[in-house]
C-alpha atoms as a printed R data frame, in Angstrom:
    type eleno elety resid chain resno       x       y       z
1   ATOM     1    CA   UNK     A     1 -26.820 -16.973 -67.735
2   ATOM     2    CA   UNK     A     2 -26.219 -17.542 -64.072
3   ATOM     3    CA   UNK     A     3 -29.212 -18.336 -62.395
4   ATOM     4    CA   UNK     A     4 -28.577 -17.360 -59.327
5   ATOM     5    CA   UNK     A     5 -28.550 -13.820 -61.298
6   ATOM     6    CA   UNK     A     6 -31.903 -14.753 -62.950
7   ATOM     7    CA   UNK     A     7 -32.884 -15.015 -59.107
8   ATOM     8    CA   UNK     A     8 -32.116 -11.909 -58.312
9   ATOM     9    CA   UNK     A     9 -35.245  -9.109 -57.467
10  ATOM    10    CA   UNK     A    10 -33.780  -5.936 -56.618
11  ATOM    11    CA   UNK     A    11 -30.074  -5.273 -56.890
12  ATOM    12    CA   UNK     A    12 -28.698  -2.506 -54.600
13  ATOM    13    CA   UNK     A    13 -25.130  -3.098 -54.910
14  ATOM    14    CA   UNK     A    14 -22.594  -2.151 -53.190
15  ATOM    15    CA   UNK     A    15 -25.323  -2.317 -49.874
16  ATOM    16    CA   UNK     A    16 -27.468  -5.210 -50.855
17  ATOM    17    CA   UNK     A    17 -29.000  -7.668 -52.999
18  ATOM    18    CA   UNK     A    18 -32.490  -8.626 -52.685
19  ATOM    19    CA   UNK     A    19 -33.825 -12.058 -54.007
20  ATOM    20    CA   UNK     A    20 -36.823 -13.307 -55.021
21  ATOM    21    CA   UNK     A    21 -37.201 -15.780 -51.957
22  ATOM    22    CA   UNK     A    22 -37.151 -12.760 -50.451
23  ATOM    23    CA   UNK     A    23 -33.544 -13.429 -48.732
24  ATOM    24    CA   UNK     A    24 -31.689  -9.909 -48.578
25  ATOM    25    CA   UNK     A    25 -27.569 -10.736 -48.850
26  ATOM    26    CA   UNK     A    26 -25.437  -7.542 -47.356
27  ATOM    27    CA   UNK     A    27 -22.120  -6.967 -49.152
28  ATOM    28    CA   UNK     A    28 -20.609  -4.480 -46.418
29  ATOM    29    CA   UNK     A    29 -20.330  -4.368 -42.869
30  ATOM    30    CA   UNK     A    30 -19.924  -7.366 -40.173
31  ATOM    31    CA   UNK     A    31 -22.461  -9.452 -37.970
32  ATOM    32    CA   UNK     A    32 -23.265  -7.717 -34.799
33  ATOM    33    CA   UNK     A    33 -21.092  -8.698 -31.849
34  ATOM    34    CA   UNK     A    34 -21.404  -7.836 -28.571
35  ATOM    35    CA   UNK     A    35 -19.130  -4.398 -27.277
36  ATOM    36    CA   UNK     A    36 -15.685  -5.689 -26.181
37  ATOM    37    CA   UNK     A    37 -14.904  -4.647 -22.879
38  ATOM    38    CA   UNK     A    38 -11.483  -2.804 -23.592
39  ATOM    39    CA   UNK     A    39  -9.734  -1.904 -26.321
40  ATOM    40    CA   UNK     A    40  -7.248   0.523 -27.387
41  ATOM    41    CA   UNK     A    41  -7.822   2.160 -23.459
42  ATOM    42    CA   UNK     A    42 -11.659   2.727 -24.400
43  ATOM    43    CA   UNK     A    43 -14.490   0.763 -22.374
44  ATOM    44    CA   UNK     A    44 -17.572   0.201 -24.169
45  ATOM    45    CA   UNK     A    45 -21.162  -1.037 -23.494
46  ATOM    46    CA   UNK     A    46 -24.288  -1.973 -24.818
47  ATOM    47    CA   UNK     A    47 -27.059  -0.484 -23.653
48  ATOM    48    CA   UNK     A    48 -31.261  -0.660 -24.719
49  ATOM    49    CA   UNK     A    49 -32.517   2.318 -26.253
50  ATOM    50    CA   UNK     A    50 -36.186   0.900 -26.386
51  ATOM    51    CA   UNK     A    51 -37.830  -2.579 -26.273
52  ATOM    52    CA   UNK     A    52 -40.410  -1.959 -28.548
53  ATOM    53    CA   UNK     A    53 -39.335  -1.696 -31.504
54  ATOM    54    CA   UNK     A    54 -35.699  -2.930 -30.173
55  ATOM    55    CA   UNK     A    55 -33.256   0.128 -30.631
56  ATOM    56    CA   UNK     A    56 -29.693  -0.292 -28.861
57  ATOM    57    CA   UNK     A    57 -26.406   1.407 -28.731
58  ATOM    58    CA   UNK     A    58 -23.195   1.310 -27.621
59  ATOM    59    CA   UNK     A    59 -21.036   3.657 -25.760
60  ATOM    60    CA   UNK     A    60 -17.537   4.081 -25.997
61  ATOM    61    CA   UNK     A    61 -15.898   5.710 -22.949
62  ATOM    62    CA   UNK     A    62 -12.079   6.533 -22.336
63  ATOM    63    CA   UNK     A    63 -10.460   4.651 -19.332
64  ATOM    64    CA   UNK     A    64  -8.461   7.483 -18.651
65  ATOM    65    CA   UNK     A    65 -11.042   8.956 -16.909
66  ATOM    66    CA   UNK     A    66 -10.814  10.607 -13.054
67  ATOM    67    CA   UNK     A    67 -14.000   9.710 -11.262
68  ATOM    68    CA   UNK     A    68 -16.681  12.427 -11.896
69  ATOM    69    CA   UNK     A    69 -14.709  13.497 -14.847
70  ATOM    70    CA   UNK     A    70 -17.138  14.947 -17.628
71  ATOM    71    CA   UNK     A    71 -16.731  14.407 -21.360
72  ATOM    72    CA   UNK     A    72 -18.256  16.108 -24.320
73  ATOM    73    CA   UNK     A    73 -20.792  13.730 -25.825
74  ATOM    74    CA   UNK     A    74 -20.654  12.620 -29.482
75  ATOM    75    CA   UNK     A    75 -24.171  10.814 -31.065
76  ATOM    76    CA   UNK     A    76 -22.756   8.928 -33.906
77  ATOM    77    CA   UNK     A    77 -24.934   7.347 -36.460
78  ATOM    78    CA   UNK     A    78 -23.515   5.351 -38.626
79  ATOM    79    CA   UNK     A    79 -23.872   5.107 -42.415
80  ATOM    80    CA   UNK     A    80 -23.972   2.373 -44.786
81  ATOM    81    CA   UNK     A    81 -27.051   3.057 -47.151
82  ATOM    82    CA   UNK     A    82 -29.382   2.341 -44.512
83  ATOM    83    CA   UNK     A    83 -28.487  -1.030 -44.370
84  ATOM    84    CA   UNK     A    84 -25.624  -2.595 -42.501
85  ATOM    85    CA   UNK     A    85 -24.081  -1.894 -38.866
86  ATOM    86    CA   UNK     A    86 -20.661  -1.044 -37.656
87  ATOM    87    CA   UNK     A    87 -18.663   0.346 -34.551
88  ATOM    88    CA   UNK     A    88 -14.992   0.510 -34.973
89  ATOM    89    CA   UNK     A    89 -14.655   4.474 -36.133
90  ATOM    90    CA   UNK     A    90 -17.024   5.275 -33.194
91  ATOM    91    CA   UNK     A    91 -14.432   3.598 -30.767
92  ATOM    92    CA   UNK     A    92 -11.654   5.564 -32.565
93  ATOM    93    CA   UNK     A    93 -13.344   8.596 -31.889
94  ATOM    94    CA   UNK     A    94 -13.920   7.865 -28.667
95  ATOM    95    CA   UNK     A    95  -9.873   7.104 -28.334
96  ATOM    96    CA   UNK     A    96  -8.717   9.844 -30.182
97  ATOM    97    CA   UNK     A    97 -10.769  13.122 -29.419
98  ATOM    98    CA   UNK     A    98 -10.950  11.846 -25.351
99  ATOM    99    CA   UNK     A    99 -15.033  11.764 -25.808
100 ATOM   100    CA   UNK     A   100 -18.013   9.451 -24.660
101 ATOM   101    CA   UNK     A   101 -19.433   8.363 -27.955
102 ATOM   102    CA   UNK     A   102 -23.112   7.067 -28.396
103 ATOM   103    CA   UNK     A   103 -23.236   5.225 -31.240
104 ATOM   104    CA   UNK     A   104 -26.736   4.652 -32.248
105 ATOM   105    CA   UNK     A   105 -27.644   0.957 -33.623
106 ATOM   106    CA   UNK     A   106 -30.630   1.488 -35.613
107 ATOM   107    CA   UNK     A   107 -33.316  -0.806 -37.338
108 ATOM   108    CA   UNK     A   108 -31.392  -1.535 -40.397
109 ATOM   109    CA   UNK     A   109 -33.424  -1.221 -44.079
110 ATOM   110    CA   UNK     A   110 -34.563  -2.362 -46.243
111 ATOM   111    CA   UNK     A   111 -36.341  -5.168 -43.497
112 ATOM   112    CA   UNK     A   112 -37.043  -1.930 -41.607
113 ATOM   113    CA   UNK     A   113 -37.982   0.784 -44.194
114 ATOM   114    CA   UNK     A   114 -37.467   4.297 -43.462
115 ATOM   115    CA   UNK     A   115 -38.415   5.908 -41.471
116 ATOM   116    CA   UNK     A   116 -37.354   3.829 -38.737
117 ATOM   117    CA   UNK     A   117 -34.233   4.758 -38.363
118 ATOM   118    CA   UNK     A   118 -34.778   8.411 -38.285
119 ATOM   119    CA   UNK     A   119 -37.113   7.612 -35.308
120 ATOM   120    CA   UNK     A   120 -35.134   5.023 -33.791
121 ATOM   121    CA   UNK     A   121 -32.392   7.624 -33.998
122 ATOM   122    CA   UNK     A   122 -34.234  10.197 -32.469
123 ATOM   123    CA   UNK     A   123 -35.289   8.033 -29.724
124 ATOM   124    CA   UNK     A   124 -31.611   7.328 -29.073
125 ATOM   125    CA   UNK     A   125 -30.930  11.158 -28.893
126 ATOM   126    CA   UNK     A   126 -33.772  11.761 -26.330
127 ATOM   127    CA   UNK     A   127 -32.527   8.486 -24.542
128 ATOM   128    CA   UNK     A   128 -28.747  10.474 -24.502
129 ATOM   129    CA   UNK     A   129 -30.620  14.030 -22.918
130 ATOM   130    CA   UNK     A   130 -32.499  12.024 -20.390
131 ATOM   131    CA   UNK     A   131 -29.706  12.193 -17.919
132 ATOM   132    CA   UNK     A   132 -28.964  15.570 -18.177
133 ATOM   133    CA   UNK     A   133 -30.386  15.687 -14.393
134 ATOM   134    CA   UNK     A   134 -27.900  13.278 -13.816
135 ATOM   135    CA   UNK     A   135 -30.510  10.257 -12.913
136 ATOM   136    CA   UNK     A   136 -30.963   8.931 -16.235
137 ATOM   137    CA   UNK     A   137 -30.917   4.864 -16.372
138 ATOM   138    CA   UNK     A   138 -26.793   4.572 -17.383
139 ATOM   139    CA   UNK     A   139 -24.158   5.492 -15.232
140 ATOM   140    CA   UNK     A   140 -21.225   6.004 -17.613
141 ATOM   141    CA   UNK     A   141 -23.609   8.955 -18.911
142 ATOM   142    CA   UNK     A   142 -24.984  10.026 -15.803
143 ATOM   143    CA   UNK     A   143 -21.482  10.303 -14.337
144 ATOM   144    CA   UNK     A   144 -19.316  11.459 -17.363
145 ATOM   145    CA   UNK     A   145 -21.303  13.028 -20.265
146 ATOM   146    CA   UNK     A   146 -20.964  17.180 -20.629
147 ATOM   147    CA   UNK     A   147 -24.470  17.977 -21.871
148 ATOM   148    CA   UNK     A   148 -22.895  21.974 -22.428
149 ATOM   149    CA   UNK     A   149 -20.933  19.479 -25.262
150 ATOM   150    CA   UNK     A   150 -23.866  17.592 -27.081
151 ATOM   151    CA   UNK     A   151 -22.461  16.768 -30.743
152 ATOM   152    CA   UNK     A   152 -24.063  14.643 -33.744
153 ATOM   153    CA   UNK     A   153 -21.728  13.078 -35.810
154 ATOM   154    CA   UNK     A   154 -22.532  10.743 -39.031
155 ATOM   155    CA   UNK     A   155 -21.036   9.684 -42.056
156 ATOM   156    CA   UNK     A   156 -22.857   9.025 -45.503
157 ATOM   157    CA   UNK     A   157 -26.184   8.154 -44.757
158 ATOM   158    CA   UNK     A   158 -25.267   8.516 -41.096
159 ATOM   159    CA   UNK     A   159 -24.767  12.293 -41.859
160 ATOM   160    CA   UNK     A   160 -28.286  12.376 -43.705
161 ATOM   161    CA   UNK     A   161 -29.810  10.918 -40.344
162 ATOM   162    CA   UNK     A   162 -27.866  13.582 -38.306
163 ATOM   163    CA   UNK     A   163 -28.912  16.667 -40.172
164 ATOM   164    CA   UNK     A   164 -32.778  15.595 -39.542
165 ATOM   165    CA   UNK     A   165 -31.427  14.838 -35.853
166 ATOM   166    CA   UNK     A   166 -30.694  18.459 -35.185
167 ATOM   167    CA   UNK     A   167 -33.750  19.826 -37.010
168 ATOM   168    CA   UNK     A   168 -36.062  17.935 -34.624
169 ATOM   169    CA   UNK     A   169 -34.218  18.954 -32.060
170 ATOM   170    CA   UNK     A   170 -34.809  22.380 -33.083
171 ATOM   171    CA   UNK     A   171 -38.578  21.573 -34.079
172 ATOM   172    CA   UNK     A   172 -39.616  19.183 -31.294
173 ATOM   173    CA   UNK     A   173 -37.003  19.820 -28.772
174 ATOM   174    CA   UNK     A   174 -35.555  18.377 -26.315
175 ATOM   175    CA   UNK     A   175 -35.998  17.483 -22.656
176 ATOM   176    CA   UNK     A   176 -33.703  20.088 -19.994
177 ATOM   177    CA   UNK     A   177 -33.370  22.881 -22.523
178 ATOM   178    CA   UNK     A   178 -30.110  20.504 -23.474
179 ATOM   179    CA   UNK     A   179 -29.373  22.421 -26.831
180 ATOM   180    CA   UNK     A   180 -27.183  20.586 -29.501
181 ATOM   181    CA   UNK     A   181 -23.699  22.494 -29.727
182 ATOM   182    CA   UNK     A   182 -22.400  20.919 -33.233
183 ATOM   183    CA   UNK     A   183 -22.842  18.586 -36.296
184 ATOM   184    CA   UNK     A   184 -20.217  17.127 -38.127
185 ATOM   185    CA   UNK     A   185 -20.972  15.775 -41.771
186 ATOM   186    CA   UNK     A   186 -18.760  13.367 -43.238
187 ATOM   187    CA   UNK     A   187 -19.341  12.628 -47.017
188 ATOM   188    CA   UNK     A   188 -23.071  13.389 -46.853
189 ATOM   189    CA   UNK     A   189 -25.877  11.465 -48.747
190 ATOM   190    CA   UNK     A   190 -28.447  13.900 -49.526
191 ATOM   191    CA   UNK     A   191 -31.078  14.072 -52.552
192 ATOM   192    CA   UNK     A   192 -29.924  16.054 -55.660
193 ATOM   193    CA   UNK     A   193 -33.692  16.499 -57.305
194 ATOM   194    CA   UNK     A   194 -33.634  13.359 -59.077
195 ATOM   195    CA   UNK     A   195 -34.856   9.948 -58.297
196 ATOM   196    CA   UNK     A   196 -32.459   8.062 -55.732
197 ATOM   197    CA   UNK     A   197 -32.597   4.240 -56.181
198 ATOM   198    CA   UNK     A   198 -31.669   3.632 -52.927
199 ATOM   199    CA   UNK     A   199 -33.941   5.791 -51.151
200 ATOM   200    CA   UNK     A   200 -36.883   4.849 -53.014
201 ATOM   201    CA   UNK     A   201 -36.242   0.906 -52.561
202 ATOM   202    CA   UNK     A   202 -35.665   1.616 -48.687
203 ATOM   203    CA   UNK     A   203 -38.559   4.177 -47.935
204 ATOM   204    CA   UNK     A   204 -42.006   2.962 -46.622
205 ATOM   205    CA   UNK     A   205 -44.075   4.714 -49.038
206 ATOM   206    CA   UNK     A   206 -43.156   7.213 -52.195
207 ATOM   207    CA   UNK     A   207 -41.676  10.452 -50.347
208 ATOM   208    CA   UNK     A   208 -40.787  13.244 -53.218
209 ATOM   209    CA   UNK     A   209 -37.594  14.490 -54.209
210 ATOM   210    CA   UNK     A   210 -38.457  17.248 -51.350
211 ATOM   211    CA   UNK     A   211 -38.598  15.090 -48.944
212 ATOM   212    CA   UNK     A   212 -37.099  17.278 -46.611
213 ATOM   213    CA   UNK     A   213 -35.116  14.418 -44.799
214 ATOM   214    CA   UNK     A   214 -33.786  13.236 -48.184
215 ATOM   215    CA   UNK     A   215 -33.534  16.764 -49.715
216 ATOM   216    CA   UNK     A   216 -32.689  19.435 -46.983
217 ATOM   217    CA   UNK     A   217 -31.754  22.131 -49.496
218 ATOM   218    CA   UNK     A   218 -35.358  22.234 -51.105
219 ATOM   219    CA   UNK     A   219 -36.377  23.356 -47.971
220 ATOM   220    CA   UNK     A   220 -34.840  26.181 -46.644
221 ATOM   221    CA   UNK     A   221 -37.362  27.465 -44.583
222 ATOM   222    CA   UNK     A   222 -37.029  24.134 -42.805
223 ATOM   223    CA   UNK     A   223 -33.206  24.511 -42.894
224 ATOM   224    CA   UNK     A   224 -32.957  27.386 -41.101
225 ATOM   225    CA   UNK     A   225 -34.074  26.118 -37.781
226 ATOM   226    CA   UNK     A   226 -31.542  23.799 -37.651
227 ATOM   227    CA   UNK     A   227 -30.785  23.014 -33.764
228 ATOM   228    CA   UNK     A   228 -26.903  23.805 -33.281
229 ATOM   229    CA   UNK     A   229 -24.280  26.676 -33.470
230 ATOM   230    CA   UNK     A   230 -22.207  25.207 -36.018
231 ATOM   231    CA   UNK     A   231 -21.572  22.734 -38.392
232 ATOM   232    CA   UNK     A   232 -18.244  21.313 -40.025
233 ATOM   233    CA   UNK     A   233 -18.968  19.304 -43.574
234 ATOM   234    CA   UNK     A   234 -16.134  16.788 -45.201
235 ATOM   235    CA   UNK     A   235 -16.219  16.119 -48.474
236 ATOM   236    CA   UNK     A   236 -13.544  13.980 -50.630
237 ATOM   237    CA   UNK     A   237 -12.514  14.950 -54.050
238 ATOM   238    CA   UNK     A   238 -13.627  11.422 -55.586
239 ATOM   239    CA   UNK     A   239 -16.320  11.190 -53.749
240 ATOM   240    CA   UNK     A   240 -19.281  10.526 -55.758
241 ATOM   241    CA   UNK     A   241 -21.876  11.815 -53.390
242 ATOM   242    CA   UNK     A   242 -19.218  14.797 -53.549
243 ATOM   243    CA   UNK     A   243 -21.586  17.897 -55.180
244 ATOM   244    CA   UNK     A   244 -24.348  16.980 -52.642
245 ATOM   245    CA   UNK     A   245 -21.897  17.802 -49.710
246 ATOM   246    CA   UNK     A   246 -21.577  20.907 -51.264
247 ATOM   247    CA   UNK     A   247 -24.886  21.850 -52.028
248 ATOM   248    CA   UNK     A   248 -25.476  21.539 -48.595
249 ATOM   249    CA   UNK     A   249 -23.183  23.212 -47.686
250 ATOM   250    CA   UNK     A   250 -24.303  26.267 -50.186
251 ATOM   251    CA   UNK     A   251 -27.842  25.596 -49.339
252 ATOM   252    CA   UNK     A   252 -27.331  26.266 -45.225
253 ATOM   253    CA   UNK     A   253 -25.355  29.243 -46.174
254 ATOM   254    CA   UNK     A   254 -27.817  30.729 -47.818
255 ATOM   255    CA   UNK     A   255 -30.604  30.458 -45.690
256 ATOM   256    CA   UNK     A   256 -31.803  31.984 -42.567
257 ATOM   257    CA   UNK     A   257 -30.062  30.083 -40.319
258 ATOM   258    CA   UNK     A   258 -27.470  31.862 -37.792
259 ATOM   259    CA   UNK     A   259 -25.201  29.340 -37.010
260 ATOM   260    CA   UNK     A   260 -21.998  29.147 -38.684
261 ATOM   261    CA   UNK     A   261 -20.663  26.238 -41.383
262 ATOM   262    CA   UNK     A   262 -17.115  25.487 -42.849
263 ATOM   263    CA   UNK     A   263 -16.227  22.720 -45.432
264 ATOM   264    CA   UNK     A   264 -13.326  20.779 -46.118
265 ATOM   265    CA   UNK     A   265 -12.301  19.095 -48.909
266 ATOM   266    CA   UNK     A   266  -9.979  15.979 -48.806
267 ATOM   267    CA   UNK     A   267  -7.881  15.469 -52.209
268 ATOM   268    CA   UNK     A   268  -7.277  12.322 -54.437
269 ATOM   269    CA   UNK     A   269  -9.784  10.097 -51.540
270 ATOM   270    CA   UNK     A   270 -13.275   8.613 -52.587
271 ATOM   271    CA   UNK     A   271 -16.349   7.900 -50.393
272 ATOM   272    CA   UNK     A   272 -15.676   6.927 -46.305
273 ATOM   273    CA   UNK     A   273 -11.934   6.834 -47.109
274 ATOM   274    CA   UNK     A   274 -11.559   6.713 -43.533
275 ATOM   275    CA   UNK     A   275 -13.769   3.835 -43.002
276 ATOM   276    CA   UNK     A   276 -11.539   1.443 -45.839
277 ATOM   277    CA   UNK     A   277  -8.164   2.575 -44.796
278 ATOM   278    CA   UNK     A   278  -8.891   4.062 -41.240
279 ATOM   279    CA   UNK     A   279  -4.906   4.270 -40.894
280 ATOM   280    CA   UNK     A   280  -3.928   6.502 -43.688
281 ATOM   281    CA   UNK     A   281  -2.588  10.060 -43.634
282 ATOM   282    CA   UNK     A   282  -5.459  11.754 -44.954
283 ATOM   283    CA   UNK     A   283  -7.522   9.591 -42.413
284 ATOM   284    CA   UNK     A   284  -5.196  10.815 -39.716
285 ATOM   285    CA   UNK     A   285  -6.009  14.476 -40.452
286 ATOM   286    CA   UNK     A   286  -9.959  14.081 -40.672
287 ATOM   287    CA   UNK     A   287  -9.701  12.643 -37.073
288 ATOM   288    CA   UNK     A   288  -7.753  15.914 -35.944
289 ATOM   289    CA   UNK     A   289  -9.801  17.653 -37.726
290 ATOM   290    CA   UNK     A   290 -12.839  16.782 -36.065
291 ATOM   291    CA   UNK     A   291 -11.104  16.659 -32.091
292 ATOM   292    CA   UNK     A   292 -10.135  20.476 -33.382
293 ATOM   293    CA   UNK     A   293 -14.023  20.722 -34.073
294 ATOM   294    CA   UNK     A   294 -15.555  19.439 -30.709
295 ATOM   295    CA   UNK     A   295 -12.538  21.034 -28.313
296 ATOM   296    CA   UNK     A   296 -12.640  24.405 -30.470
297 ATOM   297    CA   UNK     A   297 -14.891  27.147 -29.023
298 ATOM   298    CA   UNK     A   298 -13.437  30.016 -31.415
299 ATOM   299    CA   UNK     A   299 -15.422  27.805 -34.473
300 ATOM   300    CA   UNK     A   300 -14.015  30.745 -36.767
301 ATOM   301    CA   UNK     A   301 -10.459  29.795 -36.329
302 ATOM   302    CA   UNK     A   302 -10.575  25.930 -37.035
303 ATOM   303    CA   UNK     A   303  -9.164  26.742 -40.253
């Protein structure tokens, strides 16, 4: 036997491996490097979010731009199982729906269990709505960001953060009256009342399948306040976190809440197609897809 295997303490492949020296080796994502200062005709930044605990993001803003120009604003958490950090769809978005994007660089698990980057994420989101009066400590937001066009955006785990995003908005709100206007939900990890490896290795302490943050459609009462107008969902057929987009999706329907939700299925692709082959066809019409979303008042005739 290998013993580097033998050496092995928890193994959460494909996110991590954890060893018994207590080393934790990430098989996704890149090291962090610092925000380029143009490409593909989008600026970007890093900014701090808060020094204690240390929560940055970067922002990803069209040169295009007149001056005074106003943009809606997209909060993008990322996915990755908690775990592991990366940029480059938030600077497509940014490129290809003409938007500021905020993409949120939270304390990564498991060295930082959850919930810290729910509340790292939510500290970004207040940090976003603090220059709604147009004094807030960043210019580029200040100058260009359309808080009537507030939008969370997440894939994967990024989408599980998001949903619990725009309950606390709803729940603890937020500073100005800024309200959220949309969510979008791309191949959503949520609980499916049975024990998640994942979840349980990353969280703090034991949570429950009900967890509301892990398990949104257990809680409906809880659902229904969710803080937007609507909500798109993408799912992909080989997706194995597929069902859970839909019972989502079923759950929000059914409940109390009067916003209004669509779903859309992508055939023959598996989990964050979009992320592996970012150039592909089917990637190509997500993207459109979700510009269609944000510039799309008339939510009922997206489809």
């Amino acid at each position: 036997m290998n013993s580097k295997t033998t050496d092995i303490a928890h193994d959460l492949t494909p996110f991590f491996t954890v060893y018994k020296d207590g080393t934790i080796k990430r098989h996704l994502g890149s090291p962090f490097m610092p925000a380029p200062q143009n490409l593909n005709g989008v600026s970007s930044k890093d900014v701090v979010i808060s020094s204690d605990p240390k929560v940055t993001a970067r922002i990803f803003l069209p040169e295009s731009l007149t001056q005074g120009e106003k943009l809606p604003v997209l909060v993008y958490i990322h996915g990755g199982g908690f775990s592991y950090f990366y940029t480059p769809y938030a600077l497509a978005l940014a490129s290809n729906c003409n938007v500021m994007v905020v993409s949120v660089d939270y304390r990564l698990a498991p060295e930082n269990p959850i919930p810290a980057c729910y509340d790292d994420s939510w500290e970004a989101l207040k940090w976003v709505v603090s220059h709604a009066s147009g004094s807030g400590p960043e210019p580029w937001v200040n100058e260009h960001a359309d808080f009537g066009r507030l939008f969370l955006v997440g894939d994967s785990a990024g989408a599980n953060i998001s949903h619990t995003m725009a309950t606390w908005a709803s729940v603890k709100g937020l500073e100005s009256g800024v309200k959220i206007s949309g969510m979008i939900l791309v191949h959503p990890f949520f609980g499916n009342d049975k024990p998640d490896k994942l979840w349980n290795y990353c969280c703090s302490e034991e949570t429950g399948l009900d967890d509301p943050k892990l398990n949104p459609a257990a809680n409906p009462s809880l659902l229904a306040k969710l803080g937007c107008n609507k909500v798109l969902i993408s799912t992909a057929e080989n997706d194995f976190l597929r069902r859970r987009g839909w019972r989502y999706y079923e759950a929000l329907k059914k409940s109390e809440w009067k916003g209004e939700v669509k779903i859309v299925e992508t055939k023959g692709m598996g989990h964050v197609f979009h992320l592996f082959d970012p150039n592909c066809e089917e990637a190509g019409s997500l993207m459109k897809l979700i510009a269609s979303f944000i510039k799309d008042d008339k939510f009922h005739s997206l489809l």
